[in-house]
């Protein structure tokens, strides 16, 4: 129960906030895994995200990371991402895509619980943003350190129907070293969906993601997200 409370606490905190803005989005992603040998592999990701009403582009993202497996249960990795972020307000007139650079380290552990596979992932990432002019209409040459972010996700995969698996997870994202010390909670995400094998090395994950995002002014975005992710592993 204490672990359940830990993950649901951000939900209770949001209920006490008056400034909550509801948004709907669609997220698309493609993951390509390239094995190098029995213990090493490389993974690349491409993502794009947009608002539904109005239909406005929000983000593009590109990530690459190198993994080392240790035994059957442990996986450690390092990599970096490039995010191209437009304003969180879909009605904003100026929609300059601002690059954000995110180097990261991961530690993952997986284990079986009866027919259920449980995955734990801890990620530590640094966030750097390109600077802009005062009106945020043009990029400048400067790069500004934003904050450290710590992420923990617990995920369960279980048999659903024939070869289709159910997938549920929850993830909490915490800020550290940011300009506003009160802005500790970055996001709380909850996902439920299906993992559908299309081929032996190709899987489509379809589901609903609910994200509470704390803004620097301590107000919130409450986001309902349709998530479509394609996972491709080379032989």
CSV table of C-alpha atoms in Angstrom, one decimal:
chain,number,residue,atom,x,y,z
A,1,UNK,CA,0.0,0.0,0.0
A,2,UNK,CA,2.8,2.4,0.7
A,3,UNK,CA,4.2,2.0,-2.8
A,4,UNK,CA,0.7,2.5,-4.2
A,5,UNK,CA,0.4,5.7,-2.2
A,6,UNK,CA,3.8,6.9,-3.4
A,7,UNK,CA,2.7,6.7,-7.1
A,8,UNK,CA,-0.8,8.1,-6.5
A,9,UNK,CA,0.3,11.0,-4.3
A,10,UNK,CA,0.9,13.3,-7.3
A,11,UNK,CA,-2.7,12.7,-8.3
A,12,UNK,CA,-4.0,13.8,-4.9
A,13,UNK,CA,-1.7,16.8,-5.0
A,14,UNK,CA,-3.2,17.9,-8.3
A,15,UNK,CA,-6.7,17.8,-7.0
A,16,UNK,CA,-5.9,20.6,-4.6
A,17,UNK,CA,-4.6,22.9,-7.4
A,18,UNK,CA,-7.0,25.4,-8.9
A,19,UNK,CA,-4.9,26.1,-12.1
A,20,UNK,CA,-5.1,22.8,-14.0
A,21,UNK,CA,-5.2,23.0,-17.8
A,22,UNK,CA,-6.5,20.0,-19.7
A,23,UNK,CA,-4.9,19.0,-23.0
A,24,UNK,CA,-5.3,16.1,-25.5
A,25,UNK,CA,-2.4,14.8,-27.6
A,26,UNK,CA,-1.3,11.9,-29.8
A,27,UNK,CA,2.3,10.5,-29.4
A,28,UNK,CA,3.9,8.4,-32.2
A,29,UNK,CA,7.2,6.6,-31.7
A,30,UNK,CA,9.5,4.2,-33.5
A,31,UNK,CA,12.2,2.1,-31.7
A,32,UNK,CA,14.9,0.3,-33.6
A,33,UNK,CA,17.1,-2.2,-31.7
A,34,UNK,CA,20.3,-3.5,-33.3
A,35,UNK,CA,22.1,-6.4,-31.5
A,36,UNK,CA,25.9,-6.2,-31.5
A,37,UNK,CA,26.6,-9.5,-29.6
A,38,UNK,CA,25.1,-11.5,-26.8
A,39,UNK,CA,25.6,-8.7,-24.2
A,40,UNK,CA,25.5,-5.5,-26.2
A,41,UNK,CA,22.9,-3.7,-28.3
A,42,UNK,CA,22.2,-0.3,-29.7
A,43,UNK,CA,18.7,1.3,-29.7
A,44,UNK,CA,17.5,4.4,-31.6
A,45,UNK,CA,14.2,6.2,-31.2
A,46,UNK,CA,12.2,8.7,-33.2
A,47,UNK,CA,9.1,10.5,-31.8
A,48,UNK,CA,6.6,13.1,-32.9
A,49,UNK,CA,3.7,14.5,-30.8
A,50,UNK,CA,0.8,16.8,-31.6
A,51,UNK,CA,-2.2,18.4,-29.9
A,52,UNK,CA,-5.7,17.2,-31.0
A,53,UNK,CA,-7.8,20.3,-30.5
A,54,UNK,CA,-6.5,22.4,-32.1
A,55,UNK,CA,-4.4,20.1,-34.4
A,56,UNK,CA,-1.0,21.6,-33.7
A,57,UNK,CA,2.5,20.1,-33.7
A,58,UNK,CA,4.2,20.0,-30.3
A,59,UNK,CA,7.4,18.0,-30.2
A,60,UNK,CA,9.9,16.0,-32.2
A,61,UNK,CA,12.5,13.8,-30.5
A,62,UNK,CA,15.5,11.7,-31.5
A,63,UNK,CA,17.3,9.4,-29.0
A,64,UNK,CA,20.1,6.9,-29.2
A,65,UNK,CA,21.6,4.7,-26.5
A,66,UNK,CA,24.0,1.8,-26.0
A,67,UNK,CA,23.0,-1.1,-23.7
A,68,UNK,CA,25.0,-3.7,-21.8
A,69,UNK,CA,23.0,-6.7,-20.4
A,70,UNK,CA,24.2,-8.3,-17.2
A,71,UNK,CA,22.8,-11.8,-16.7
A,72,UNK,CA,19.2,-12.3,-17.5
A,73,UNK,CA,17.8,-9.5,-15.4
A,74,UNK,CA,19.9,-6.4,-15.5
A,75,UNK,CA,20.5,-3.8,-18.2
A,76,UNK,CA,22.6,-0.7,-18.1
A,77,UNK,CA,22.8,2.0,-20.8
A,78,UNK,CA,24.0,5.4,-21.7
A,79,UNK,CA,22.8,7.8,-24.4
A,80,UNK,CA,21.5,11.2,-25.4
A,81,UNK,CA,18.4,12.7,-26.9
A,82,UNK,CA,17.6,15.8,-29.0
A,83,UNK,CA,14.1,17.3,-28.4
A,84,UNK,CA,12.7,20.0,-30.6
A,85,UNK,CA,10.1,21.7,-28.3
A,86,UNK,CA,7.4,24.2,-29.4
A,87,UNK,CA,5.3,26.0,-26.8
A,88,UNK,CA,3.0,24.0,-24.5
A,89,UNK,CA,0.2,26.4,-25.3
A,90,UNK,CA,-1.3,25.1,-28.6
A,91,UNK,CA,-2.8,28.6,-29.2
A,92,UNK,CA,0.6,30.4,-29.0
A,93,UNK,CA,1.2,32.4,-32.2
A,94,UNK,CA,5.0,32.0,-32.1
A,95,UNK,CA,5.9,28.3,-32.4
A,96,UNK,CA,9.7,28.3,-32.7
A,97,UNK,CA,11.1,24.8,-32.2
A,98,UNK,CA,13.7,25.1,-29.4
A,99,UNK,CA,16.4,22.3,-29.3
A,100,UNK,CA,16.9,20.6,-26.0
A,101,UNK,CA,19.8,18.2,-25.4
A,102,UNK,CA,19.5,15.4,-22.8
A,103,UNK,CA,22.3,13.0,-22.0
A,104,UNK,CA,21.2,10.2,-19.8
A,105,UNK,CA,22.1,7.0,-17.8
A,106,UNK,CA,19.7,4.1,-17.3
A,107,UNK,CA,19.6,1.1,-15.0
A,108,UNK,CA,16.9,-1.5,-15.6
A,109,UNK,CA,15.9,-4.7,-13.8
A,110,UNK,CA,13.3,-7.2,-14.9
A,111,UNK,CA,11.9,-10.3,-13.1
A,112,UNK,CA,9.0,-12.7,-13.4
A,113,UNK,CA,6.0,-12.9,-11.0
A,114,UNK,CA,4.0,-15.9,-12.1
A,115,UNK,CA,2.9,-15.1,-15.7
A,116,UNK,CA,3.6,-11.4,-15.3
A,117,UNK,CA,6.9,-9.8,-16.3
A,118,UNK,CA,7.8,-6.8,-14.1
A,119,UNK,CA,10.3,-4.2,-15.3
A,120,UNK,CA,11.9,-1.4,-13.2
A,121,UNK,CA,13.8,1.4,-14.9
A,122,UNK,CA,15.7,4.2,-13.2
A,123,UNK,CA,16.9,7.0,-15.5
A,124,UNK,CA,19.0,10.1,-14.7
A,125,UNK,CA,19.2,12.8,-17.3
A,126,UNK,CA,20.6,16.3,-17.7
A,127,UNK,CA,18.7,18.9,-19.7
A,128,UNK,CA,20.3,21.7,-21.7
A,129,UNK,CA,18.3,24.2,-23.8
A,130,UNK,CA,19.3,26.4,-26.7
A,131,UNK,CA,18.9,30.1,-25.8
A,132,UNK,CA,16.7,32.4,-27.8
A,133,UNK,CA,16.2,36.2,-28.2
A,134,UNK,CA,13.9,38.0,-25.8
A,135,UNK,CA,10.8,37.5,-28.0
A,136,UNK,CA,11.6,33.8,-28.5
A,137,UNK,CA,11.4,34.1,-32.3
A,138,UNK,CA,15.0,33.2,-33.1
A,139,UNK,CA,17.7,30.9,-31.7
A,140,UNK,CA,21.0,32.2,-30.5
A,141,UNK,CA,24.3,30.4,-30.1
A,142,UNK,CA,24.1,30.0,-26.3
A,143,UNK,CA,23.1,26.8,-24.5
A,144,UNK,CA,21.6,26.9,-21.0
A,145,UNK,CA,21.6,24.2,-18.4
A,146,UNK,CA,18.1,23.6,-17.2
A,147,UNK,CA,18.1,20.9,-14.5
A,148,UNK,CA,18.7,17.3,-13.6
A,149,UNK,CA,15.8,15.0,-13.8
A,150,UNK,CA,15.4,11.6,-12.0
A,151,UNK,CA,12.8,9.1,-13.4
A,152,UNK,CA,11.6,5.8,-12.0
A,153,UNK,CA,9.2,3.6,-14.0
A,154,UNK,CA,7.6,0.3,-12.9
A,155,UNK,CA,5.9,-1.7,-15.7
A,156,UNK,CA,4.0,-5.0,-15.9
A,157,UNK,CA,3.4,-7.1,-19.0
A,158,UNK,CA,0.9,-10.0,-18.8
A,159,UNK,CA,-0.9,-12.4,-21.2
A,160,UNK,CA,-4.1,-10.9,-22.6
A,161,UNK,CA,-5.3,-12.8,-25.7
A,162,UNK,CA,-3.3,-15.3,-27.7
A,163,UNK,CA,0.0,-13.6,-28.5
A,164,UNK,CA,-1.2,-10.1,-27.4
A,165,UNK,CA,0.1,-8.9,-24.1
A,166,UNK,CA,-1.4,-6.3,-21.8
A,167,UNK,CA,0.9,-3.5,-20.6
A,168,UNK,CA,0.5,-1.1,-17.6
A,169,UNK,CA,3.1,1.2,-16.1
A,170,UNK,CA,3.5,4.2,-13.9
A,171,UNK,CA,6.4,6.6,-13.9
A,172,UNK,CA,7.3,9.5,-11.7
A,173,UNK,CA,9.7,12.2,-12.9
A,174,UNK,CA,11.4,14.5,-10.4
A,175,UNK,CA,13.5,17.7,-10.9
A,176,UNK,CA,16.7,18.5,-9.1
A,177,UNK,CA,18.9,21.6,-9.4
A,178,UNK,CA,16.2,23.6,-11.2
A,179,UNK,CA,15.8,27.4,-10.8
A,180,UNK,CA,12.5,27.0,-8.8
A,181,UNK,CA,13.2,24.6,-5.9
A,182,UNK,CA,9.5,24.2,-5.3
A,183,UNK,CA,9.1,22.7,-8.8
A,184,UNK,CA,10.2,19.2,-7.6
A,185,UNK,CA,7.5,17.2,-9.3
A,186,UNK,CA,8.1,17.3,-13.1
A,187,UNK,CA,5.5,14.7,-14.2
A,188,UNK,CA,3.5,11.7,-13.1
A,189,UNK,CA,2.5,9.3,-15.9
A,190,UNK,CA,0.2,6.3,-16.0
A,191,UNK,CA,-0.2,4.0,-19.0
A,192,UNK,CA,-2.5,1.1,-20.0
A,193,UNK,CA,-2.5,-0.6,-23.3
A,194,UNK,CA,-1.8,-3.6,-25.5
A,195,UNK,CA,1.4,-5.0,-27.0
A,196,UNK,CA,0.5,-6.5,-30.4
A,197,UNK,CA,3.1,-8.6,-32.3
A,198,UNK,CA,2.9,-7.9,-36.0
A,199,UNK,CA,5.9,-10.1,-36.9
A,200,UNK,CA,8.5,-12.0,-34.8
A,201,UNK,CA,10.6,-8.9,-34.6
A,202,UNK,CA,8.0,-6.2,-34.9
A,203,UNK,CA,5.5,-5.1,-32.2
A,204,UNK,CA,3.0,-2.4,-32.0
A,205,UNK,CA,2.1,-0.9,-28.6
A,206,UNK,CA,-1.3,1.0,-28.4
A,207,UNK,CA,-2.6,2.6,-25.3
A,208,UNK,CA,-3.8,5.5,-23.2
A,209,UNK,CA,-1.3,7.6,-21.3
A,210,UNK,CA,-2.4,10.0,-18.6
A,211,UNK,CA,0.2,12.6,-17.6
A,212,UNK,CA,0.2,15.3,-14.9
A,213,UNK,CA,2.8,17.9,-15.7
A,214,UNK,CA,3.9,20.5,-13.2
A,215,UNK,CA,4.8,23.8,-14.7
A,216,UNK,CA,7.5,26.1,-13.4
A,217,UNK,CA,4.8,28.4,-11.9
A,218,UNK,CA,3.5,25.3,-10.0
A,219,UNK,CA,0.3,25.1,-12.0
A,220,UNK,CA,-0.5,21.9,-14.0
A,221,UNK,CA,-1.1,20.4,-17.4
A,222,UNK,CA,-3.5,17.4,-17.2
A,223,UNK,CA,-2.9,15.5,-20.4
A,224,UNK,CA,-4.8,12.7,-22.0
A,225,UNK,CA,-2.6,11.0,-24.6
A,226,UNK,CA,-3.2,8.3,-27.3
A,227,UNK,CA,0.2,6.5,-27.6
A,228,UNK,CA,1.2,4.5,-30.7
A,229,UNK,CA,4.7,3.0,-30.5
A,230,UNK,CA,6.3,0.6,-33.0
A,231,UNK,CA,9.2,-1.6,-31.7
A,232,UNK,CA,11.5,-3.2,-34.4
A,233,UNK,CA,14.4,-5.5,-33.6
A,234,UNK,CA,16.9,-6.5,-36.2
A,235,UNK,CA,18.0,-10.2,-36.3
